[in-house]
Amino acid sequence: MKVRVALATEAAPGRPNEDFAAVSADAAVLLDGAGTPAGSESGCSHGVAWFARTLGSSLLAAMTQKHETLPELLAGEIKAVAGLHEDTCDLTHPGSPSATVVMLRRTDDALEWLVLADSGLVLDTGDTAAPMVIRDDREAQVGARYRSAMDALDSGSPEHQAAHRDYVEALRAHRNRDGGFWVAATDPLAADQALTGTVPRESVRTAVLLSDGASRLVDRFHLATWRQALDLLDQEGPEALISRVRAAEHSDPAGARWPRGKTFDDATVVTLSLP
Ligand SMILES: [Zn+2]
């Protein structure tokens, strides 16, 4: 079985990259560490980038060595990573580091997937006009109730920064709670709340994992359809998609056309071509 992999990732300008992605012959993971905005507390001295990298690399190792289901693997690694810093950090803090998770595993005849929080997975079967797009939009649904104050302000202004901090802190009350939204943080039970599925191995031509900093080209900026984005990835590679995102962000620095929490965001794309 052959697979061709392309991966591109770029931090938001001037910040550490809190996205993480990694691929082996039969497995791929992508995580987007959820921010602790400047001036906000987290209870963890390691930080969000550490959390995403540590959980992501543990997940990839587990996916290639163990045969449990994807939610079981995720629960186990959330627990294992919590064990790495429960003695030094306050893991009960509502702002403790968290991350979205996309997992994809290939078996002899199937592709198994798991999506938790707002990173995306796109599966192109080649024979339908629109590819299959798997998104967990629970955080966006909760966030819609809180974002009007932030969206009314110019991105990049101190007032917007403060409103973004308030927004993130307001969402914490809904994090990993029934009726709210679920992310990988310290509670292994979040794994049971992930979206999961299996598709026949032969039916998928291309699989794409994206952080929301990359998928915003399609789902927030509406500058391309998913089909157009897949064509761009196929012809010019994932770095071209990220360049388009950056160009759009630069064209709207104050968020007038596309109100958004982060003017620029870490952007990561993994493309797996399965000929
Ligand atoms: Zn820590």
Short mmCIF file of C-alpha atoms and ligand atoms in Angstrom, two decimals:
data_model
loop_
_atom_site.label_atom_id
_atom_site.label_comp_id
_atom_site.label_asym_id
_atom_site.label_seq_id
_atom_site.Cartn_x
_atom_site.Cartn_y
_atom_site.Cartn_z
CA MET A 1 0.00 0.00 0.00
CA LYS A 2 1.48 3.29 -1.06
CA VAL A 3 0.83 6.67 0.46
CA ARG A 4 2.23 10.08 -0.39
CA VAL A 5 2.39 12.58 2.46
CA ALA A 6 2.70 16.35 2.40
CA LEU A 7 2.79 18.43 5.57
CA ALA A 8 3.08 22.17 6.06
CA THR A 9 2.79 24.15 9.25
CA GLU A 10 3.35 27.81 10.02
CA ALA A 11 2.98 29.65 13.29
CA ALA A 12 1.15 32.93 13.52
CA PRO A 13 3.80 35.65 13.05
CA GLY A 14 5.86 36.25 16.19
CA ARG A 15 4.39 33.43 18.25
CA PRO A 16 5.36 29.83 19.09
CA ASN A 17 3.56 27.25 16.97
CA GLU A 18 0.89 25.58 19.09
CA ASP A 19 -0.20 23.23 16.29
CA PHE A 20 1.35 19.79 16.03
CA ALA A 21 1.13 17.22 13.26
CA ALA A 22 2.93 13.95 12.59
CA VAL A 23 2.55 11.03 10.24
CA SER A 24 3.72 7.42 10.05
CA ALA A 25 3.04 4.90 7.30
CA ASP A 26 -0.38 4.02 8.70
CA ALA A 27 -1.34 6.81 11.04
CA ALA A 28 -1.62 10.59 11.17
CA VAL A 29 -2.37 13.02 13.99
CA LEU A 30 -3.01 16.74 14.06
CA LEU A 31 -3.56 18.81 17.20
CA ASP A 32 -4.21 22.51 17.68
CA GLY A 33 -3.27 23.66 21.15
CA ALA A 34 -5.95 25.90 22.60
CA GLY A 35 -4.58 29.21 23.60
CA THR A 36 -3.94 30.81 26.87
CA PRO A 37 -4.18 34.43 25.71
CA ALA A 38 -1.67 36.94 27.05
CA GLY A 39 -2.61 37.96 30.56
CA SER A 40 -4.62 34.80 31.21
CA GLU A 41 -3.69 32.14 33.77
CA SER A 42 -3.36 28.41 33.04
CA GLY A 43 -1.95 26.67 36.14
CA CYS A 44 0.64 24.90 33.93
CA SER A 45 4.27 25.94 33.64
CA HIS A 46 4.80 23.89 30.45
CA GLY A 47 2.45 25.73 28.15
CA VAL A 48 0.15 24.98 25.28
CA ALA A 49 2.82 24.16 22.65
CA TRP A 50 4.37 21.59 25.00
CA PHE A 51 0.98 20.02 25.62
CA ALA A 52 0.12 19.69 21.92
CA ARG A 53 3.55 18.28 21.03
CA THR A 54 3.62 15.85 23.94
CA LEU A 55 0.10 14.52 23.48
CA GLY A 56 0.50 14.41 19.69
CA SER A 57 3.73 12.41 19.69
CA SER A 58 2.36 10.02 22.37
CA LEU A 59 -0.77 9.50 20.28
CA LEU A 60 1.17 8.71 17.12
CA ALA A 61 3.33 6.21 19.03
CA ALA A 62 0.24 4.59 20.56
CA MET A 63 -1.53 4.37 17.19
CA THR A 64 1.38 2.50 15.66
CA GLN A 65 1.95 0.14 18.60
CA LYS A 66 -1.44 -0.64 20.11
CA HIS A 67 -4.65 -2.06 18.73
CA GLU A 68 -7.24 -0.36 20.89
CA THR A 69 -9.92 1.85 19.34
CA LEU A 70 -9.01 5.47 18.63
CA PRO A 71 -11.09 6.82 21.57
CA GLU A 72 -9.44 4.28 23.88
CA LEU A 73 -6.01 5.35 22.70
CA LEU A 74 -6.87 9.03 23.11
CA ALA A 75 -8.23 8.47 26.63
CA GLY A 76 -5.08 6.57 27.58
CA GLU A 77 -2.71 9.24 26.28
CA ILE A 78 -4.67 12.14 27.83
CA LYS A 79 -4.24 10.31 31.13
CA ALA A 80 -0.55 9.59 30.49
CA VAL A 81 0.24 13.23 29.63
CA ALA A 82 -1.66 14.43 32.70
CA GLY A 83 0.57 12.10 34.72
CA LEU A 84 3.64 13.87 33.39
CA HIS A 85 2.77 17.14 35.11
CA GLU A 86 0.16 16.48 37.78
CA ASP A 87 2.84 16.84 40.46
CA THR A 88 4.14 20.17 39.23
CA CYS A 89 1.09 21.90 37.76
CA ASP A 90 -2.48 22.63 38.81
CA LEU A 91 -4.44 20.37 36.49
CA THR A 92 -7.74 21.44 38.04
CA HIS A 93 -7.22 24.95 36.70
CA PRO A 94 -9.97 25.76 34.16
CA GLY A 95 -7.35 27.23 31.83
CA SER A 96 -5.03 24.21 31.80
CA PRO A 97 -3.63 23.53 28.31
CA SER A 98 -5.92 21.78 25.87
CA ALA A 99 -5.92 20.77 22.24
CA THR A 100 -8.11 19.70 19.38
CA VAL A 101 -7.36 16.24 18.03
CA VAL A 102 -7.67 14.61 14.62
CA MET A 103 -6.54 10.99 14.35
CA LEU A 104 -6.51 8.89 11.20
CA ARG A 105 -5.44 5.23 11.08
CA ARG A 106 -5.22 2.90 8.13
CA THR A 107 -5.94 -0.78 8.54
CA ASP A 108 -5.93 -3.45 5.83
CA ASP A 109 -9.33 -2.50 4.55
CA ALA A 110 -10.43 0.67 6.33
CA LEU A 111 -9.60 4.20 7.34
CA GLU A 112 -10.60 4.92 10.92
CA TRP A 113 -10.94 8.52 12.04
CA LEU A 114 -11.52 10.55 15.18
CA VAL A 115 -12.21 14.29 15.37
CA LEU A 116 -12.41 16.20 18.65
CA ALA A 117 -12.97 19.98 18.68
CA ASP A 118 -12.48 22.36 15.82
CA SER A 119 -9.75 20.91 13.65
CA GLY A 120 -11.06 19.30 10.48
CA LEU A 121 -10.78 16.18 8.40
CA VAL A 122 -11.63 16.08 4.70
CA LEU A 123 -11.99 12.77 2.90
CA ASP A 124 -12.11 12.89 -0.88
CA THR A 125 -13.67 9.88 -2.48
CA GLY A 126 -13.15 11.39 -5.91
CA ASP A 127 -16.59 10.41 -7.14
CA THR A 128 -18.71 13.06 -5.47
CA ALA A 129 -18.69 16.76 -6.24
CA ALA A 130 -18.26 17.69 -2.59
CA PRO A 131 -15.82 15.76 -0.41
CA MET A 132 -16.79 14.45 3.02
CA VAL A 133 -15.95 17.13 5.61
CA ILE A 134 -15.89 16.07 9.25
CA ARG A 135 -16.10 18.89 11.75
CA ASP A 136 -16.96 19.08 15.41
CA ASP A 137 -18.68 22.47 15.68
CA ARG A 138 -19.77 22.33 19.32
CA GLU A 139 -17.27 25.01 20.40
CA ALA A 140 -18.41 27.33 17.62
CA GLN A 141 -22.02 26.85 18.69
CA VAL A 142 -21.24 27.75 22.29
CA GLY A 143 -18.91 30.56 21.18
CA ALA A 144 -21.61 32.20 19.05
CA ARG A 145 -23.30 33.26 22.30
CA TYR A 146 -20.24 35.16 23.51
CA ARG A 147 -18.42 36.60 20.52
CA SER A 148 -20.46 39.65 19.53
CA ALA A 149 -18.51 42.07 21.75
CA MET A 150 -15.19 40.79 20.41
CA ASP A 151 -16.31 40.78 16.79
CA ALA A 152 -17.46 44.40 17.00
CA LEU A 153 -13.90 45.59 17.78
CA ASP A 154 -10.92 46.07 15.45
CA SER A 155 -8.61 43.03 15.50
CA GLY A 156 -5.19 43.92 16.84
CA SER A 157 -6.48 46.72 19.07
CA PRO A 158 -5.94 46.44 22.84
CA GLU A 159 -9.73 46.46 23.29
CA HIS A 160 -10.06 43.46 20.96
CA GLN A 161 -7.26 41.66 22.80
CA ALA A 162 -9.07 42.16 26.10
CA ALA A 163 -12.39 41.04 24.58
CA HIS A 164 -10.68 37.94 23.16
CA ARG A 165 -9.31 37.12 26.60
CA ASP A 166 -12.80 37.54 28.09
CA TYR A 167 -14.22 35.33 25.34
CA VAL A 168 -11.71 32.54 25.95
CA GLU A 169 -12.29 32.73 29.70
CA ALA A 170 -16.10 32.70 29.25
CA LEU A 171 -15.83 29.56 27.12
CA ARG A 172 -13.86 27.78 29.84
CA ALA A 173 -17.03 27.36 31.84
CA HIS A 174 -18.38 25.17 29.01
CA ARG A 175 -15.20 23.19 28.38
CA ASN A 176 -15.53 19.43 28.85
CA ARG A 177 -19.06 19.75 30.19
CA ASP A 178 -22.26 18.17 28.91
CA GLY A 179 -24.06 20.67 26.72
CA GLY A 180 -20.78 22.51 26.12
CA PHE A 181 -17.83 21.40 24.02
CA TRP A 182 -15.07 18.83 24.43
CA VAL A 183 -11.32 19.07 23.95
CA ALA A 184 -8.29 17.01 24.96
CA ALA A 185 -7.08 18.48 28.27
CA THR A 186 -6.81 16.51 31.51
CA ASP A 187 -10.09 14.51 31.50
CA PRO A 188 -9.84 11.18 29.63
CA LEU A 189 -13.64 11.10 29.34
CA ALA A 190 -13.38 13.76 26.62
CA ALA A 191 -12.25 10.98 24.27
CA ASP A 192 -15.71 9.41 24.41
CA GLN A 193 -17.18 12.68 23.13
CA ALA A 194 -15.12 12.70 19.92
CA LEU A 195 -16.73 12.16 16.53
CA THR A 196 -15.56 8.85 15.07
CA GLY A 197 -16.11 6.79 11.97
CA THR A 198 -14.71 4.29 9.50
CA VAL A 199 -14.70 4.37 5.72
CA PRO A 200 -13.62 1.67 3.29
CA ARG A 201 -9.92 2.06 2.58
CA GLU A 202 -10.42 1.81 -1.18
CA SER A 203 -13.02 4.57 -1.29
CA VAL A 204 -10.69 7.40 -0.27
CA ARG A 205 -8.34 9.05 -2.74
CA THR A 206 -7.09 11.87 -0.50
CA ALA A 207 -7.37 12.59 3.22
CA VAL A 208 -6.59 16.06 4.57
CA LEU A 209 -6.15 17.05 8.21
CA LEU A 210 -6.29 20.79 8.96
CA SER A 211 -6.13 23.08 11.95
CA ASP A 212 -8.75 25.83 11.95
CA GLY A 213 -6.01 28.34 11.14
CA ALA A 214 -5.76 26.62 7.74
CA SER A 215 -9.38 25.63 7.16
CA ARG A 216 -10.41 29.29 7.64
CA LEU A 217 -9.67 29.83 3.94
CA VAL A 218 -12.81 27.77 3.26
CA ASP A 219 -14.98 27.86 6.34
CA ARG A 220 -14.47 31.43 7.60
CA PHE A 221 -13.18 33.42 4.63
CA HIS A 222 -15.18 31.51 2.02
CA LEU A 223 -12.44 32.15 -0.54
CA ALA A 224 -12.54 28.57 -1.83
CA THR A 225 -14.84 25.57 -1.77
CA TRP A 226 -13.50 22.32 -0.34
CA ARG A 227 -13.22 20.98 -3.89
CA GLN A 228 -11.13 24.02 -4.89
CA ALA A 229 -8.97 23.64 -1.78
CA LEU A 230 -8.35 19.96 -2.62
CA ASP A 231 -7.35 20.93 -6.16
CA LEU A 232 -4.93 23.54 -4.78
CA LEU A 233 -3.43 20.99 -2.37
CA ASP A 234 -3.07 18.48 -5.18
CA GLN A 235 -1.46 20.91 -7.61
CA GLU A 236 0.62 23.21 -5.39
CA GLY A 237 0.85 21.50 -2.01
CA PRO A 238 -0.16 22.48 1.52
CA GLU A 239 2.19 25.46 1.72
CA ALA A 240 0.20 27.11 -1.08
CA LEU A 241 -2.99 26.83 0.93
CA ILE A 242 -1.33 28.41 3.96
CA SER A 243 0.01 31.23 1.75
CA ARG A 244 -3.54 31.97 0.59
CA VAL A 245 -4.69 32.11 4.20
CA ARG A 246 -1.90 34.53 5.14
CA ALA A 247 -2.68 36.75 2.14
CA ALA A 248 -6.33 36.91 3.18
CA GLU A 249 -5.40 37.71 6.78
CA HIS A 250 -3.03 40.49 5.66
CA SER A 251 -5.77 41.92 3.44
CA ASP A 252 -8.07 42.29 6.46
CA PRO A 253 -5.85 43.10 9.45
CA ALA A 254 -8.62 44.69 11.51
CA GLY A 255 -11.10 41.88 10.96
CA ALA A 256 -13.58 44.19 9.24
CA ARG A 257 -14.45 41.71 6.50
CA TRP A 258 -13.94 38.54 8.55
CA PRO A 259 -14.32 39.20 12.29
CA ARG A 260 -12.12 36.68 14.13
CA GLY A 261 -10.56 36.07 17.51
CA LYS A 262 -7.05 35.84 16.11
CA THR A 263 -5.94 38.09 13.24
CA PHE A 264 -3.38 35.41 12.37
CA ASP A 265 -3.48 31.83 13.58
CA ASP A 266 -1.14 28.85 13.47
CA ALA A 267 -1.94 26.97 10.28
CA THR A 268 -1.22 23.30 9.63
CA VAL A 269 -2.21 20.97 6.79
CA VAL A 270 -1.42 17.29 6.29
CA THR A 271 -2.34 15.70 2.98
CA LEU A 272 -2.31 11.94 2.50
CA SER A 273 -2.68 10.80 -1.10
CA LEU A 274 -3.73 7.16 -1.30
CA PRO A 275 -3.32 6.08 -4.92
ZN ZN B 1 2.26 21.61 33.11
#
